[in-house]
Amino acid sequence: MEPTVTRHHTGLESSGGATRVARLLVDGLAAAGHDAALSFELAESGGAPTAPAAFGPALPAGAIPHLHCSGDWPALLGSLPEARRTVVTLHDCELFTGGCPYPLDCRALQGGCETCPRRFPDAEARRKLKYRLLHRLEPALVSPSRWLARLAKSHLHLPVTVIPNAVPWPAQPPRRDEARQQLGINPAARVALFVAHGGEQAEYKAGSQWRALWQRIRQQVPGSLAFIVGGQTAAREDGLIVWPFVERERLALLMAAADLLLYPTRADNHSLTILEAMARGLAVAAFATGGVPEQIADEETGLLVEPGDLNAFVQRSARLLASPGRCRDLGRNGFSFGAKRFAVERMVADYVRLYATFK
């Protein structure tokens, strides 16, 4: 197959799920012999950002533009000429809302965003502008989840291809005892983990409720330990350790050492956090919201709880955390399930097949 030339664009240089997927694609395409590069809008380490309006004019001839994220979708979409075949991966709902990544139970979206309850400025005008620009380009839209694909089709009236997210998958899950030894965690401890970018400030991940949920779980599993990871602070309390944002390698080690990922997300497309946990053989308890049920099979590869049912989340998570053998079984099942479906090589191959349809 003739090598594909792609230019990927995202919002942030190094953080966020969209950037993670874009980087994995760029690296995977390069490893497969394709010409791929990444540009971004905001530098986090002194790099040179690309203004959204400058992306289109800077594209090499013949390159396929692949858009992942933007702080200014109208400018980014408008930078591309009408005849330019384009790929857009929907990492959230923002391309068909007035500004919110996830509308949750917002009723305004169904009738238009004339009165935005979250006070996004010019919400309806921006929503209509994005709609017009997308229909001008008629890009190949991709969703990592069937859930978001259905939503996007209903609002944008354009076809959407489903290509699930993926992460690097090891040949074998890491050894829990070795990870605990490196982190100084008691081999016999029952260890739970909360993690999200923003930590306890992560609105869509129910971060403000983490401590209360953990206190209730720990009452049923005395002596257990939890880590909260991803915020701006560090602290240690009875049975709770708070870590700020850590590098991916450190988080992977902690996932390998834990028994259970507690993930009470209120809204999610196709969570990379869940995939990273599965790749470490870590069992996951989550609400069955968005695309999460496409990643986890209840009582087979993890726990799925009715969205918003905090009592059920606490009760079922506590029972699982108290059963280390069951945690290991679900974690091993999740590892095997994900290795067949969510390895990064599969994601790269799926996108290469999509790019090939442009020729």
Tab-separated table of C-alpha atoms in Angstrom:
chain	number	residue	atom	x	y	z
A	1	MET	CA	0.000	0.000	0.000
A	2	GLU	CA	1.329	3.447	-0.909
A	3	PRO	CA	2.412	5.387	2.220
A	4	THR	CA	-0.163	7.845	3.522
A	5	VAL	CA	0.722	11.465	4.265
A	6	THR	CA	-1.280	12.811	7.222
A	7	ARG	CA	-1.176	15.956	9.301
A	8	HIS	CA	-2.905	15.719	12.680
A	9	HIS	CA	-4.067	18.692	14.739
A	10	THR	CA	-5.116	18.881	18.380
A	11	GLY	CA	-5.610	21.534	21.030
A	12	LEU	CA	-2.953	20.870	23.647
A	13	GLU	CA	0.607	19.783	23.024
A	14	SER	CA	0.855	16.940	25.534
A	15	SER	CA	-2.198	16.505	27.778
A	16	GLY	CA	-5.759	15.343	27.231
A	17	GLY	CA	-7.276	12.255	25.651
A	18	ALA	CA	-7.490	13.732	22.150
A	19	THR	CA	-3.774	14.531	22.169
A	20	ARG	CA	-2.944	11.066	23.487
A	21	VAL	CA	-4.838	9.426	20.609
A	22	ALA	CA	-3.308	11.811	18.058
A	23	ARG	CA	0.212	11.078	19.292
A	24	LEU	CA	-0.371	7.326	19.282
A	25	LEU	CA	-1.610	7.593	15.701
A	26	VAL	CA	1.305	9.744	14.547
A	27	ASP	CA	3.827	7.365	16.135
A	28	GLY	CA	2.022	4.270	14.857
A	29	LEU	CA	1.746	5.610	11.327
A	30	ALA	CA	5.427	6.539	11.295
A	31	ALA	CA	6.362	3.048	12.528
A	32	ALA	CA	4.293	1.579	9.676
A	33	GLY	CA	6.157	3.653	7.086
A	34	HIS	CA	3.701	6.522	6.660
A	35	ASP	CA	4.474	10.246	6.802
A	36	ALA	CA	2.624	11.667	9.817
A	37	ALA	CA	3.065	14.808	11.901
A	38	LEU	CA	1.219	16.604	14.701
A	39	SER	CA	0.473	20.273	15.238
A	40	PHE	CA	-1.226	21.822	18.239
A	41	GLU	CA	-2.679	25.105	19.423
A	42	LEU	CA	-1.302	25.494	22.940
A	43	ALA	CA	2.266	24.650	23.914
A	44	GLU	CA	2.841	23.122	27.338
A	45	SER	CA	6.628	22.743	27.081
A	46	GLY	CA	7.819	25.707	25.063
A	47	GLY	CA	6.893	24.318	21.653
A	48	ALA	CA	5.630	26.314	18.710
A	49	PRO	CA	1.822	26.226	18.557
A	50	THR	CA	-0.207	26.487	15.356
A	51	ALA	CA	-3.112	28.918	15.234
A	52	PRO	CA	-6.285	27.122	14.099
A	53	ALA	CA	-6.715	29.466	11.128
A	54	ALA	CA	-3.144	28.713	9.987
A	55	PHE	CA	-3.516	24.931	9.862
A	56	GLY	CA	-5.107	24.607	6.429
A	57	PRO	CA	-2.778	26.978	4.547
A	58	ALA	CA	0.286	25.161	5.980
A	59	LEU	CA	-0.766	21.693	4.771
A	60	PRO	CA	1.583	19.997	2.297
A	61	ALA	CA	0.089	19.095	-1.068
A	62	GLY	CA	-1.557	15.696	-0.951
A	63	ALA	CA	-1.553	15.431	2.854
A	64	ILE	CA	-4.748	14.270	4.566
A	65	PRO	CA	-5.735	16.659	7.379
A	66	HIS	CA	-6.893	14.799	10.488
A	67	LEU	CA	-8.527	16.992	13.144
A	68	HIS	CA	-8.817	15.856	16.760
A	69	CYS	CA	-9.487	18.865	18.956
A	70	SER	CA	-9.568	22.643	18.866
A	71	GLY	CA	-10.230	25.635	21.035
A	72	ASP	CA	-11.682	27.309	17.933
A	73	TRP	CA	-13.434	24.778	15.715
A	74	PRO	CA	-14.872	27.407	13.319
A	75	ALA	CA	-11.409	28.807	12.587
A	76	LEU	CA	-9.873	25.352	12.190
A	77	LEU	CA	-12.620	24.013	9.913
A	78	GLY	CA	-12.733	27.272	7.990
A	79	SER	CA	-8.992	27.083	7.286
A	80	LEU	CA	-9.532	24.108	4.967
A	81	PRO	CA	-10.658	24.504	1.350
A	82	GLU	CA	-13.951	22.900	0.400
A	83	ALA	CA	-12.400	20.228	-1.824
A	84	ARG	CA	-9.891	19.054	0.795
A	85	ARG	CA	-10.726	15.538	1.987
A	86	THR	CA	-10.550	15.656	5.779
A	87	VAL	CA	-10.832	13.274	8.737
A	88	VAL	CA	-12.353	14.515	12.004
A	89	THR	CA	-12.279	12.315	15.097
A	90	LEU	CA	-15.030	13.176	17.579
A	91	HIS	CA	-13.429	12.921	21.010
A	92	ASP	CA	-16.474	14.537	22.658
A	93	CYS	CA	-19.730	16.278	21.694
A	94	GLU	CA	-18.422	19.776	21.101
A	95	LEU	CA	-18.807	19.760	17.311
A	96	PHE	CA	-22.598	19.634	17.617
A	97	THR	CA	-23.184	21.616	20.826
A	98	GLY	CA	-22.978	25.297	21.659
A	99	GLY	CA	-19.713	24.697	23.480
A	100	CYS	CA	-20.086	21.968	26.118
A	101	PRO	CA	-18.037	18.768	25.708
A	102	TYR	CA	-20.932	16.701	27.084
A	103	PRO	CA	-24.503	18.001	27.313
A	104	LEU	CA	-25.437	15.473	30.033
A	105	ASP	CA	-29.180	15.970	30.556
A	106	CYS	CA	-29.347	19.431	28.950
A	107	ARG	CA	-32.691	19.836	27.184
A	108	ALA	CA	-31.651	23.008	25.394
A	109	LEU	CA	-29.589	21.064	22.868
A	110	GLN	CA	-32.633	19.273	21.474
A	111	GLY	CA	-34.378	22.513	20.537
A	112	GLY	CA	-31.245	24.507	19.777
A	113	CYS	CA	-28.923	26.358	22.123
A	114	GLU	CA	-30.626	29.741	22.082
A	115	THR	CA	-30.648	29.835	25.883
A	116	CYS	CA	-27.571	28.016	27.147
A	117	PRO	CA	-27.975	26.953	30.807
A	118	ARG	CA	-24.176	26.773	31.106
A	119	ARG	CA	-23.780	30.259	29.668
A	120	PHE	CA	-21.505	29.474	26.764
A	121	PRO	CA	-21.337	32.736	24.764
A	122	ASP	CA	-23.209	32.833	21.438
A	123	ALA	CA	-23.954	29.117	21.866
A	124	GLU	CA	-26.590	28.719	19.155
A	125	ALA	CA	-24.742	30.867	16.601
A	126	ARG	CA	-21.543	28.865	17.117
A	127	ARG	CA	-23.414	25.571	16.908
A	128	LYS	CA	-24.981	26.571	13.578
A	129	LEU	CA	-21.653	27.840	12.236
A	130	LYS	CA	-19.914	24.532	13.035
A	131	TYR	CA	-22.775	22.692	11.334
A	132	ARG	CA	-22.422	24.785	8.153
A	133	LEU	CA	-18.645	24.381	8.029
A	134	LEU	CA	-18.870	20.614	8.506
A	135	HIS	CA	-21.397	20.298	5.710
A	136	ARG	CA	-19.210	22.457	3.480
A	137	LEU	CA	-16.277	20.068	4.028
A	138	GLU	CA	-18.260	16.829	4.343
A	139	PRO	CA	-15.365	15.228	6.239
A	140	ALA	CA	-14.993	11.586	7.154
A	141	LEU	CA	-16.286	11.706	10.729
A	142	VAL	CA	-14.962	9.109	13.162
A	143	SER	CA	-16.242	8.281	16.626
A	144	PRO	CA	-14.416	5.995	19.057
A	145	SER	CA	-17.778	4.795	20.433
A	146	ARG	CA	-21.070	3.709	18.908
A	147	TRP	CA	-22.787	5.854	21.547
A	148	LEU	CA	-21.257	9.101	20.282
A	149	ALA	CA	-21.656	8.005	16.659
A	150	ARG	CA	-25.415	7.766	17.150
A	151	LEU	CA	-25.560	11.198	18.798
A	152	ALA	CA	-23.411	12.811	16.097
A	153	LYS	CA	-25.497	11.335	13.275
A	154	SER	CA	-28.709	12.610	14.843
A	155	HIS	CA	-27.380	16.168	15.198
A	156	LEU	CA	-25.020	16.556	12.234
A	157	HIS	CA	-26.858	14.391	9.663
A	158	LEU	CA	-23.555	13.069	8.331
A	159	PRO	CA	-22.245	9.491	8.261
A	160	VAL	CA	-19.928	8.482	11.115
A	161	THR	CA	-17.421	5.614	11.162
A	162	VAL	CA	-16.688	3.914	14.490
A	163	ILE	CA	-13.004	3.293	15.272
A	164	PRO	CA	-12.497	2.522	18.981
A	165	ASN	CA	-9.665	4.174	20.864
A	166	ALA	CA	-6.640	2.088	21.731
A	167	VAL	CA	-3.456	2.139	23.818
A	168	PRO	CA	-0.180	0.184	23.737
A	169	TRP	CA	-0.916	-3.312	25.035
A	170	PRO	CA	1.773	-5.426	26.749
A	171	ALA	CA	2.154	-9.145	26.013
A	172	GLN	CA	1.369	-9.912	29.649
A	173	PRO	CA	-0.139	-7.841	32.474
A	174	PRO	CA	2.475	-6.562	34.958
A	175	ARG	CA	2.988	-8.371	38.253
A	176	ARG	CA	1.075	-6.761	41.092
A	177	ASP	CA	3.546	-7.832	43.774
A	178	GLU	CA	6.459	-6.242	41.916
A	179	ALA	CA	4.566	-2.976	41.388
A	180	ARG	CA	3.652	-2.821	45.078
A	181	GLN	CA	7.223	-3.458	46.086
A	182	GLN	CA	8.393	-0.525	43.950
A	183	LEU	CA	5.742	1.772	45.490
A	184	GLY	CA	6.131	0.533	49.057
A	185	ILE	CA	2.535	-0.742	49.296
A	186	ASN	CA	1.706	-3.597	51.668
A	187	PRO	CA	1.272	-6.791	49.575
A	188	ALA	CA	-1.898	-7.692	51.522
A	189	ALA	CA	-3.581	-4.263	51.318
A	190	ARG	CA	-6.830	-3.720	49.454
A	191	VAL	CA	-6.028	-0.801	47.141
A	192	ALA	CA	-8.478	1.321	45.125
A	193	LEU	CA	-7.709	4.096	42.659
A	194	PHE	CA	-9.539	7.229	41.475
A	195	VAL	CA	-7.927	9.001	38.528
A	196	ALA	CA	-8.873	11.790	36.110
A	197	HIS	CA	-7.240	14.862	34.639
A	198	GLY	CA	-8.127	17.565	37.157
A	199	GLY	CA	-8.540	15.164	40.059
A	200	GLU	CA	-11.253	16.240	42.457
A	201	GLN	CA	-12.027	19.214	40.205
A	202	ALA	CA	-12.925	16.947	37.269
A	203	GLU	CA	-16.618	17.774	36.814
A	204	TYR	CA	-17.524	15.076	34.310
A	205	LYS	CA	-15.712	12.407	36.346
A	206	ALA	CA	-17.628	13.278	39.559
A	207	GLY	CA	-14.357	14.340	41.181
A	208	SER	CA	-16.072	16.367	43.909
A	209	GLN	CA	-17.773	13.164	45.118
A	210	TRP	CA	-14.695	10.938	45.278
A	211	ARG	CA	-13.890	11.447	48.947
A	212	ALA	CA	-17.440	10.838	50.093
A	213	LEU	CA	-17.681	7.697	47.963
A	214	TRP	CA	-14.392	6.426	49.324
A	215	GLN	CA	-15.370	7.028	52.934
A	216	ARG	CA	-18.484	4.909	52.424
A	217	ILE	CA	-16.549	2.145	50.657
A	218	ARG	CA	-13.839	2.078	53.330
A	219	GLN	CA	-16.428	1.661	56.058
A	220	GLN	CA	-17.293	-1.666	54.446
A	221	VAL	CA	-13.673	-2.642	53.701
A	222	PRO	CA	-11.782	-1.639	56.881
A	223	GLY	CA	-8.073	-1.026	56.461
A	224	SER	CA	-8.331	-0.490	52.711
A	225	LEU	CA	-6.356	2.218	50.933
A	226	ALA	CA	-7.228	4.598	48.083
A	227	PHE	CA	-5.213	6.863	45.815
A	228	ILE	CA	-6.700	9.988	44.223
A	229	VAL	CA	-4.585	11.047	41.227
A	230	GLY	CA	-4.706	13.898	38.734
A	231	GLY	CA	-5.265	17.158	40.601
A	232	GLN	CA	-2.960	19.934	41.755
A	233	THR	CA	-2.319	18.958	45.384
A	234	ALA	CA	-0.694	16.214	47.424
A	235	ALA	CA	-1.950	15.014	50.790
A	236	ARG	CA	-2.169	11.969	53.028
A	237	GLU	CA	-5.063	11.155	55.302
A	238	ASP	CA	-6.310	8.040	57.037
A	239	GLY	CA	-6.709	5.488	54.262
A	240	LEU	CA	-6.381	8.080	51.485
A	241	ILE	CA	-3.369	9.317	49.513
A	242	VAL	CA	-3.796	12.273	47.148
A	243	TRP	CA	-1.310	12.630	44.303
A	244	PRO	CA	-1.168	15.507	41.812
A	245	PHE	CA	-0.783	14.825	38.095
A	246	VAL	CA	1.909	12.186	37.517
A	247	GLU	CA	3.704	11.000	34.400
A	248	ARG	CA	2.139	8.126	32.486
A	249	GLU	CA	4.806	5.632	33.569
A	250	ARG	CA	4.168	6.379	37.248
A	251	LEU	CA	0.412	6.068	36.802
A	252	ALA	CA	0.856	2.761	34.974
A	253	LEU	CA	2.862	1.449	37.924
A	254	LEU	CA	0.126	2.503	40.338
A	255	MET	CA	-2.521	0.857	38.155
A	256	ALA	CA	-0.484	-2.340	38.200
A	257	ALA	CA	-0.316	-2.170	42.014
A	258	ALA	CA	-4.044	-1.457	42.639
A	259	ASP	CA	-6.932	-3.903	42.970
A	260	LEU	CA	-9.730	-1.758	41.580
A	261	LEU	CA	-10.166	1.416	39.535
A	262	LEU	CA	-13.156	3.375	40.838
A	263	TYR	CA	-14.421	5.409	37.889
A	264	PRO	CA	-17.770	7.090	38.645
A	265	THR	CA	-17.786	9.073	35.408
A	266	ARG	CA	-20.889	11.091	34.566
A	267	ALA	CA	-20.022	11.372	30.854
A	268	ASP	CA	-17.511	9.582	28.663
A	269	ASN	CA	-16.926	8.760	25.032
A	270	HIS	CA	-14.383	5.904	24.983
A	271	SER	CA	-12.237	6.362	28.068
A	272	LEU	CA	-8.466	6.012	27.738
A	273	THR	CA	-8.260	5.721	31.528
A	274	ILE	CA	-10.343	2.551	31.388
A	275	LEU	CA	-8.196	1.177	28.557
A	276	GLU	CA	-4.974	1.927	30.441
A	277	ALA	CA	-6.396	0.105	33.492
A	278	MET	CA	-7.394	-2.914	31.400
A	279	ALA	CA	-3.910	-3.030	29.884
A	280	ARG	CA	-2.527	-3.355	33.427
A	281	GLY	CA	-4.944	-6.124	34.391
A	282	LEU	CA	-6.801	-3.755	36.733
A	283	ALA	CA	-10.503	-4.359	37.355
A	284	VAL	CA	-12.777	-1.339	36.779
A	285	ALA	CA	-16.025	-0.253	38.463
A	286	ALA	CA	-17.839	2.467	36.492
A	287	PHE	CA	-21.223	3.912	35.670
A	288	ALA	CA	-22.723	2.511	32.456
A	289	THR	CA	-22.743	5.874	30.722
A	290	GLY	CA	-21.731	6.982	27.217
A	291	GLY	CA	-19.360	4.529	25.559
A	292	VAL	CA	-18.250	2.835	28.786
A	293	PRO	CA	-20.481	-0.248	28.214
A	294	GLU	CA	-18.615	-0.776	24.931
A	295	GLN	CA	-15.431	-1.223	26.957
A	296	ILE	CA	-16.620	-3.143	30.019
A	297	ALA	CA	-18.921	-6.175	30.250
A	298	ASP	CA	-20.617	-6.257	33.651
A	299	GLU	CA	-19.360	-9.050	35.927
A	300	GLU	CA	-17.132	-10.316	33.120
A	301	THR	CA	-14.441	-7.681	32.638
A	302	GLY	CA	-15.502	-5.229	35.375
A	303	LEU	CA	-18.541	-3.727	37.075
A	304	LEU	CA	-21.158	-1.543	35.393
A	305	VAL	CA	-23.556	0.407	37.598
A	306	GLU	CA	-26.709	2.270	36.612
A	307	PRO	CA	-25.670	5.910	35.966
A	308	GLY	CA	-26.083	8.100	39.045
A	309	ASP	CA	-26.865	5.239	41.451
A	310	LEU	CA	-24.279	6.114	44.083
A	311	ASN	CA	-25.566	3.568	46.584
A	312	ALA	CA	-25.178	0.721	44.093
A	313	PHE	CA	-21.730	2.001	43.110
A	314	VAL	CA	-20.597	1.971	46.744
A	315	GLN	CA	-22.124	-1.412	47.589
A	316	ARG	CA	-20.872	-3.274	44.535
A	317	SER	CA	-17.433	-1.639	44.595
A	318	ALA	CA	-16.987	-2.482	48.273
A	319	ARG	CA	-17.918	-6.125	47.714
A	320	LEU	CA	-15.476	-6.397	44.842
A	321	LEU	CA	-12.646	-4.623	46.665
A	322	ALA	CA	-13.077	-7.030	49.594
A	323	SER	CA	-12.554	-9.976	47.226
A	324	PRO	CA	-8.985	-9.832	45.851
A	325	GLY	CA	-9.405	-13.062	43.920
A	326	ARG	CA	-12.454	-11.714	42.109
A	327	CYS	CA	-10.606	-8.461	41.340
A	328	ARG	CA	-7.781	-10.475	39.771
A	329	ASP	CA	-10.207	-12.569	37.709
A	330	LEU	CA	-12.011	-9.526	36.301
A	331	GLY	CA	-8.693	-7.798	35.670
A	332	ARG	CA	-7.324	-10.789	33.743
A	333	ASN	CA	-10.533	-11.044	31.715
A	334	GLY	CA	-10.369	-7.339	30.903
A	335	PHE	CA	-6.729	-7.653	29.857
A	336	SER	CA	-7.502	-10.514	27.442
A	337	PHE	CA	-10.635	-8.822	26.090
A	338	GLY	CA	-8.837	-5.545	25.481
A	339	ALA	CA	-5.798	-7.155	23.866
A	340	LYS	CA	-8.039	-8.329	21.020
A	341	ARG	CA	-9.936	-5.070	20.557
A	342	PHE	CA	-8.066	-2.095	21.990
A	343	ALA	CA	-4.403	-2.555	21.032
A	344	VAL	CA	-2.919	0.473	19.291
A	345	GLU	CA	-1.863	-1.531	16.200
A	346	ARG	CA	-5.539	-2.245	15.457
A	347	MET	CA	-6.464	1.437	15.751
A	348	VAL	CA	-3.658	2.489	13.397
A	349	ALA	CA	-4.658	-0.171	10.846
A	350	ASP	CA	-8.305	0.986	10.973
A	351	TYR	CA	-7.327	4.581	10.239
A	352	VAL	CA	-4.954	3.531	7.437
A	353	ARG	CA	-7.879	1.721	5.775
A	354	LEU	CA	-9.980	4.874	6.141
A	355	TYR	CA	-7.257	7.086	4.627
A	356	ALA	CA	-6.990	4.658	1.702
A	357	THR	CA	-10.572	5.397	0.692
A	358	PHE	CA	-9.504	8.962	-0.125
A	359	LYS	CA	-7.324	7.842	-3.055
